[in-house]
Coordinates of C-alpha atoms (C1' of nucleotides) in Angstrom, one line a residue:
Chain A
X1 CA 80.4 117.6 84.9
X2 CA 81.0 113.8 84.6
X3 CA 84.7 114.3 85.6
X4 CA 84.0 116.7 88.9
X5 CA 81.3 113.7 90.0
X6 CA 84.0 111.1 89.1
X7 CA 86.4 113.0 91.3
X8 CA 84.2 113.2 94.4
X9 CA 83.7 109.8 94.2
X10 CA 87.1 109.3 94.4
X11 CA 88.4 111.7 96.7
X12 CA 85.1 110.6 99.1
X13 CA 87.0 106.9 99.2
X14 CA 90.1 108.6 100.2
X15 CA 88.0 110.6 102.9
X16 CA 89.5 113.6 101.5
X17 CA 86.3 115.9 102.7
X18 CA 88.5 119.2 102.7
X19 CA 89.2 118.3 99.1
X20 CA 85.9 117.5 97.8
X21 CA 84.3 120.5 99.0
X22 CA 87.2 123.3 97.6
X23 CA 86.7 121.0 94.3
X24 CA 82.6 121.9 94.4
X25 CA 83.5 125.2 94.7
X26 CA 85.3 125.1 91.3
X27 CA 82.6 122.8 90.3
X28 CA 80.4 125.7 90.2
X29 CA 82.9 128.3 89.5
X30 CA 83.1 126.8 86.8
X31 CA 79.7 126.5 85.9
X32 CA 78.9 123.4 86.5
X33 CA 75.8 122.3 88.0
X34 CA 76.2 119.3 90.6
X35 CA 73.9 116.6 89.4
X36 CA 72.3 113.9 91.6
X37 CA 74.7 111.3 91.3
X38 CA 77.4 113.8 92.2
X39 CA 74.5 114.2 95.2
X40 CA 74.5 110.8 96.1
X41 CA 77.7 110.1 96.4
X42 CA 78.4 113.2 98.3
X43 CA 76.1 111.6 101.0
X44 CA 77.4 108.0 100.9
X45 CA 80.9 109.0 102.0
X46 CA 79.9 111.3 104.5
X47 CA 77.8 108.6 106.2
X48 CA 80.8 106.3 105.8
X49 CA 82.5 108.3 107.5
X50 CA 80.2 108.6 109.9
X51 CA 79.0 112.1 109.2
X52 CA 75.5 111.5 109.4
X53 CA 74.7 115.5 110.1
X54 CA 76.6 116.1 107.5
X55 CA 75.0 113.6 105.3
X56 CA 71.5 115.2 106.4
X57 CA 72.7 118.6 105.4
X58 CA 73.7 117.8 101.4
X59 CA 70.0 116.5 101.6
X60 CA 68.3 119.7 102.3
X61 CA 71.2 121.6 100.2
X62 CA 70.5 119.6 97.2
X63 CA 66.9 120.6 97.7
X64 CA 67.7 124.1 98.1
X65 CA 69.5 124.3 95.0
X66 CA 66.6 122.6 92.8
X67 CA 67.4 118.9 92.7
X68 CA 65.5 116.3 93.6
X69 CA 66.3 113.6 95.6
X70 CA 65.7 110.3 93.8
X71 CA 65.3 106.5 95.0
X72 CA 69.4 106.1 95.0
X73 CA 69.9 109.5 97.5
X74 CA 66.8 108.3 99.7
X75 CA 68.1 104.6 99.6
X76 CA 71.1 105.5 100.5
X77 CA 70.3 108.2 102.7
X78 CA 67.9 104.8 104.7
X79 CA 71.1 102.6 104.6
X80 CA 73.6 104.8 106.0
X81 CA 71.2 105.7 109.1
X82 CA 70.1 102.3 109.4
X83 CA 73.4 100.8 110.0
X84 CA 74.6 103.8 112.5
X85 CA 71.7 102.6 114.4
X86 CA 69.5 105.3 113.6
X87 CA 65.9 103.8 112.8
X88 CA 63.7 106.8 113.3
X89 CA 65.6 108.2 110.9
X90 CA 66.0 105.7 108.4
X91 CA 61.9 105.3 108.8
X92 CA 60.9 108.7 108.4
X93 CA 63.5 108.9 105.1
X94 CA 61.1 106.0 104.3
X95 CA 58.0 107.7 104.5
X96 CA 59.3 110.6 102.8
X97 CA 60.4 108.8 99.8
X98 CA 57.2 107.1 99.5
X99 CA 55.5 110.7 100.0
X100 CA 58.0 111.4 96.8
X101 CA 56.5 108.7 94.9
X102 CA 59.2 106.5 95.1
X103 CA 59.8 102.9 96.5
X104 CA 63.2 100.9 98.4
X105 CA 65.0 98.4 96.7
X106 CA 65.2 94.8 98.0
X107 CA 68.9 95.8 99.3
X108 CA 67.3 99.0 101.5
X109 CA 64.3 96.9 102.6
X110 CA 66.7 94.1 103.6
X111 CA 68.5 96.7 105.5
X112 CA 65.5 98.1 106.9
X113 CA 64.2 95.1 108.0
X114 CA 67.1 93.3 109.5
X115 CA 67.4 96.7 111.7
X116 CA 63.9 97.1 113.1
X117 CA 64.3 93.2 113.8
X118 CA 67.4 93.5 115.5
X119 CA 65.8 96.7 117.3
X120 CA 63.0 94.1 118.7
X121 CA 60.2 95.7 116.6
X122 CA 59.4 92.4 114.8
X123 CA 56.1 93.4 114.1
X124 CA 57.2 96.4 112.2
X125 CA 59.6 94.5 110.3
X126 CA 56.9 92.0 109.6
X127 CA 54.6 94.8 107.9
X128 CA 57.3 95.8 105.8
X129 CA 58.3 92.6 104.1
X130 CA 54.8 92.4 103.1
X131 CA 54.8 95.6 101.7
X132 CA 57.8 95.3 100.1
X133 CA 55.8 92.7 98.5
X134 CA 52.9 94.9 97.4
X135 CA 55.1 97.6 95.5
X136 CA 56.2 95.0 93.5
X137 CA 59.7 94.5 95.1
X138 CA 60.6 90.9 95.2
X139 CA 61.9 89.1 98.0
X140 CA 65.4 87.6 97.6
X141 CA 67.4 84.6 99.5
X142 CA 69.2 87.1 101.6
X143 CA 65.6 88.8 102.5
X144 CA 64.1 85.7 103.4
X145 CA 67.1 84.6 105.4
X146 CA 66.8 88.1 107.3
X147 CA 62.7 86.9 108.0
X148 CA 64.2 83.4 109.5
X149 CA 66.5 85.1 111.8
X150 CA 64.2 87.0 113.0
X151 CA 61.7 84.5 113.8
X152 CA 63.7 82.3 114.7
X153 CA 65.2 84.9 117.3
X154 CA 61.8 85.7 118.7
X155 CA 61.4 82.0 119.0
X156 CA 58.6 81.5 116.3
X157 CA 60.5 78.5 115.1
X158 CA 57.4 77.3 113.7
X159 CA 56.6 80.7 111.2
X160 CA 60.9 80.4 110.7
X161 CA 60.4 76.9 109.2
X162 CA 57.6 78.4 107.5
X163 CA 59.4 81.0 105.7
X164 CA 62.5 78.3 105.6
X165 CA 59.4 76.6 102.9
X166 CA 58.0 79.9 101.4
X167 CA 61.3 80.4 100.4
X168 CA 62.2 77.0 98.5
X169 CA 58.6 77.9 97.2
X170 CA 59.9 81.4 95.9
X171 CA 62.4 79.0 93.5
X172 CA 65.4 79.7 96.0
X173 CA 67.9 77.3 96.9
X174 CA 69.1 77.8 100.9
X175 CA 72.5 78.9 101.2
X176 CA 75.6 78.3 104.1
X177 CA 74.0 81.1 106.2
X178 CA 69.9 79.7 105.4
X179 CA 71.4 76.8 107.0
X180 CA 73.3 78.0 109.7
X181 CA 69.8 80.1 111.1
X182 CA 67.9 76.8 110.5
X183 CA 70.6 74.5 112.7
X184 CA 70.5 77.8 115.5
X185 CA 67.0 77.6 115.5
X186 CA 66.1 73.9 115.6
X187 CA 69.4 73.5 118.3
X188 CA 67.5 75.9 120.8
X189 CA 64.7 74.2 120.5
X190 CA 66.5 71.5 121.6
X191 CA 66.1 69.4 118.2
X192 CA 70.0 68.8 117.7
X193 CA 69.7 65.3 116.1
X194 CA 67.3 67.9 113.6
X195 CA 70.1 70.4 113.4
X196 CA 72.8 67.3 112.3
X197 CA 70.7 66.7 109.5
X198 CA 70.0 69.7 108.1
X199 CA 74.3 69.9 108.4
X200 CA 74.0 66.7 106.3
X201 CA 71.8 68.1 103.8
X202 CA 74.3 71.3 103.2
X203 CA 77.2 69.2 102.7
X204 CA 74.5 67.4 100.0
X205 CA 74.3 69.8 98.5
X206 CA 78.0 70.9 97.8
X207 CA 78.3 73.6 100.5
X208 CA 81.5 74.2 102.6
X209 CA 80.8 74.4 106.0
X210 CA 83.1 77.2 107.6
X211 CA 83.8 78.0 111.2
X212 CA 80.9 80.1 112.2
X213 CA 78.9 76.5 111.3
X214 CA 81.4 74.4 113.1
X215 CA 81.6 76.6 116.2
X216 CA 77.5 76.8 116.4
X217 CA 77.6 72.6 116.3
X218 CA 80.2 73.0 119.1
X219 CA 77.8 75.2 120.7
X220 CA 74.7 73.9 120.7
X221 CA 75.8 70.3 121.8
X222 CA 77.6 72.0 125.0
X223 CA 74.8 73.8 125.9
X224 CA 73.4 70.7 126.0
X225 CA 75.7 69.7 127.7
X226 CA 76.9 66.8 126.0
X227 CA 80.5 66.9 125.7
X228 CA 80.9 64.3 123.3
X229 CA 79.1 65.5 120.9
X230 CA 80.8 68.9 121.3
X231 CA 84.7 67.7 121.6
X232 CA 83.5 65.4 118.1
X233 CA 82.3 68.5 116.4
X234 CA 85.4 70.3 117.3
X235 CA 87.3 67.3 115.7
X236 CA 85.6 67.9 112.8
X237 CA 86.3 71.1 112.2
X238 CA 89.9 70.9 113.1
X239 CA 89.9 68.3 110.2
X240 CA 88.4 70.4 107.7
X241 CA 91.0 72.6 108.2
X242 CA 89.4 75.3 110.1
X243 CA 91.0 77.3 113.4
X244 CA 88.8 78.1 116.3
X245 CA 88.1 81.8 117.1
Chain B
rC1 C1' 69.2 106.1 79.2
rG2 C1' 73.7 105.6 81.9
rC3 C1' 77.0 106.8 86.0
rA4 C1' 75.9 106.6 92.1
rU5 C1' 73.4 103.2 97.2
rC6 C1' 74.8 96.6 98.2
rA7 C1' 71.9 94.0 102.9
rU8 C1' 71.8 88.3 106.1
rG9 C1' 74.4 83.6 110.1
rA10 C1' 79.7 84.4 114.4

RNA sequence: CGCAUCAUGA
């Protein structure tokens, strides 16, 4: 049993679909019951792939066959839809698991908020931080720096410097890419003398300021359309060693 | 019980 599930994990890296389903056919020739995890990872290579029909189908065969579903299959089941693009999807999976009893992990709640953000359904993203809150799941830096950007992108810059607080609050330390939403967000509100210090304060605090950084300094000052500012940030980077894209 | 899903700035 542990072997067959170890194989489809294997041959599903290799994309080897063919493969994997003439080995469940021996599987059960052979008497042996697929289990969840052999499941689960049935459905996280097809929706690697792409396959997200195919994906779906396992989920109803499973089901068929007598085994439930648990929070990995749904989870993953949410993330693979979720990245494809496919919200309604990923949301009804969401109400189903919770109809199941069961509850998202930060990882799939960071997933499923960064998407309806990204979607423009801020309120919805919104209402499910808070209740990832109330089941208990706890928020982590890469959640709250999910919140920022979407504030910040909706041009709340006021509740994004709010969560930018909640989060220091929450015992979290910002990383390179709190900062790098913070400096976006203060730079189009035109506070770029605000945005050089909060570049300050990273470097402070030990972090290595890549290109992505660099290029959003370059950026923001020629928006502004102060050239100076821009060609000296594109100095800089050049002298830490970094190439333009 | 374990194995299995691993997200954010360009």
């Amino acid at each position: 049993g542990h072997t067959y599930t170890t194989m489809v994990g294997i041959l599903g890296r290799a994309r080897r679909f063919d493969s994997i389903n003439k080995l469940l056919e021996q599987m059960v020739k052979d008497g042996c019951q697929p289990n969840v995890v052999t499941y689960n990872r049935l459905i996280h290579c097809y929706g690697c792939a792409n396959y997200l029909k195919e994906a779906l189908n396992v989920f109803n065969e499973m089901q068929e066959v007598g085994c439930e579903p648990d929070r990995v299959t749904y989870c993953t089941l949410i993330d693979i839809h979720a990245k494809a693009g496919f919200i309604d999807v990923a949301m009804s999976m969401y109400k189903r698991m919770q109809v199941a009893g069961l509850s998202p992990d930060t990882f799939t709640y960071s997933v499923i908020i960064n998407c309806l953000g990204k979607a423009g359904n801020l309120a919805a993203a919104h209402w499910l931080f808070c209740e990832m809150v109330e089941h208990g799941c706890v928020p982590n830096l890469v959640t709250y720096n999910i919140m920022i950007a979407l504030q910040a992108k909706a041009r709340n810059y006021e509740m994004a410097l709010k969560l930018y607080h909640d989060m220091q609050n929450a015992g979290f330390q910002p990383d390179k890419v709190t900062y790098s939403i913070v400096m976006e967000a203060l730079g189009h509100c035109g506070y770029l003398e605000e945005a050089e210090s909060v570049f300050v304060e990273m470097q402070q605090k030990n972090w290595v300021p890549d290109e992505p950084v660099y290029g959003l300094l370059v950026d923001l000052w020629g928006k502004a359309g102060n050239v100076e500012k821009a060609s000296e940030w594109y100095q800089a980077m050049l002298n830490a060693g970094l190439l333009p894209n």
